[in-house]
Tab-separated table of C-alpha atoms in Angstrom:
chain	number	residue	atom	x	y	z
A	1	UNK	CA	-10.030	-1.878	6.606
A	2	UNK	CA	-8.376	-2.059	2.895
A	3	UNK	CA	-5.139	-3.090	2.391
A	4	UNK	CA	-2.794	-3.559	-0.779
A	5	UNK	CA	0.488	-4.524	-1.430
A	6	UNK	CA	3.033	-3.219	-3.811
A	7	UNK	CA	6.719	-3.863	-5.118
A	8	UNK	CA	8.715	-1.321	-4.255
A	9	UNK	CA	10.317	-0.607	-7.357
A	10	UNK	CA	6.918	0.464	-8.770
A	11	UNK	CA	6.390	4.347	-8.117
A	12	UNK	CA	3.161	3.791	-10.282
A	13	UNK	CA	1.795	1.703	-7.894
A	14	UNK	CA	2.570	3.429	-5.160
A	15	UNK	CA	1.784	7.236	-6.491
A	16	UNK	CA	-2.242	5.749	-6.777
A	17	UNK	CA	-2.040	3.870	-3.564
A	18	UNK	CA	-1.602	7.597	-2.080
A	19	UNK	CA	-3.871	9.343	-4.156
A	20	UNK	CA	-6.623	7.417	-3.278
A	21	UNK	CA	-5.972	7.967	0.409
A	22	UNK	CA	-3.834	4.567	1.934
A	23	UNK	CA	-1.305	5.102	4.059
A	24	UNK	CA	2.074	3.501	4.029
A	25	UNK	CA	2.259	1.478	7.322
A	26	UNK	CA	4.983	-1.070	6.462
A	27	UNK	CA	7.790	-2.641	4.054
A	28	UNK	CA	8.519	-5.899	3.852
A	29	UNK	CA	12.406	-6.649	2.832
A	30	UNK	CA	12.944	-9.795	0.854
A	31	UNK	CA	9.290	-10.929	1.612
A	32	UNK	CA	7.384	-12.959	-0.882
A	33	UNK	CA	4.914	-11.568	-3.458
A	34	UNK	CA	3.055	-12.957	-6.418
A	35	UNK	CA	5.773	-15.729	-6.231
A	36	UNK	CA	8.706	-13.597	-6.039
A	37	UNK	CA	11.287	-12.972	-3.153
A	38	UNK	CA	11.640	-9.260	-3.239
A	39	UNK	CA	10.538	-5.768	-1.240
A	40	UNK	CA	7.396	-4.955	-1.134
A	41	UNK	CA	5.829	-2.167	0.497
A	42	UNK	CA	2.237	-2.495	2.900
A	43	UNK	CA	-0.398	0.183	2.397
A	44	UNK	CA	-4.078	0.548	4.798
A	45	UNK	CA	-6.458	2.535	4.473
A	46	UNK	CA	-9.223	2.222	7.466
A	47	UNK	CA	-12.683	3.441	7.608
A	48	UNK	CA	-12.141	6.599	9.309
A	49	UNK	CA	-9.672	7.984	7.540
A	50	UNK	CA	-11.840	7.049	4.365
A	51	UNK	CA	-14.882	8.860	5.607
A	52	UNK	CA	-12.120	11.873	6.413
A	53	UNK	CA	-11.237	11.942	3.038
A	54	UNK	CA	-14.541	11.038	0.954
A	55	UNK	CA	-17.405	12.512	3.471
């Protein structure tokens, strides 16, 4: 299981999160990240759906 974390005010970030295959499964309101209070979304990606996608 991957997982990554992104502010939810970057669309970058997020537009390549779901390219490569994660899957939003959360967002975190006014949670803390890289030392800032703020929203931040929660992406996975697990084995299966990887070998889905890249097998």
């Amino acid at each position: 299981r991957l997982q990554l974390r992104c502010f939810s005010n970057n669309p970058g970030s997020i537009r390549v999160a779901q390219k490569l295959g994660f899957k939003q499964e959360g967002l975190i309101r006014q949670g803390v990240l890289i030392n800032v209070i703020t929203d931040y979304y929660i992406f996975g990606l697990v084995k299966e759906d990887y070998e889905r996608r890249y097998y």
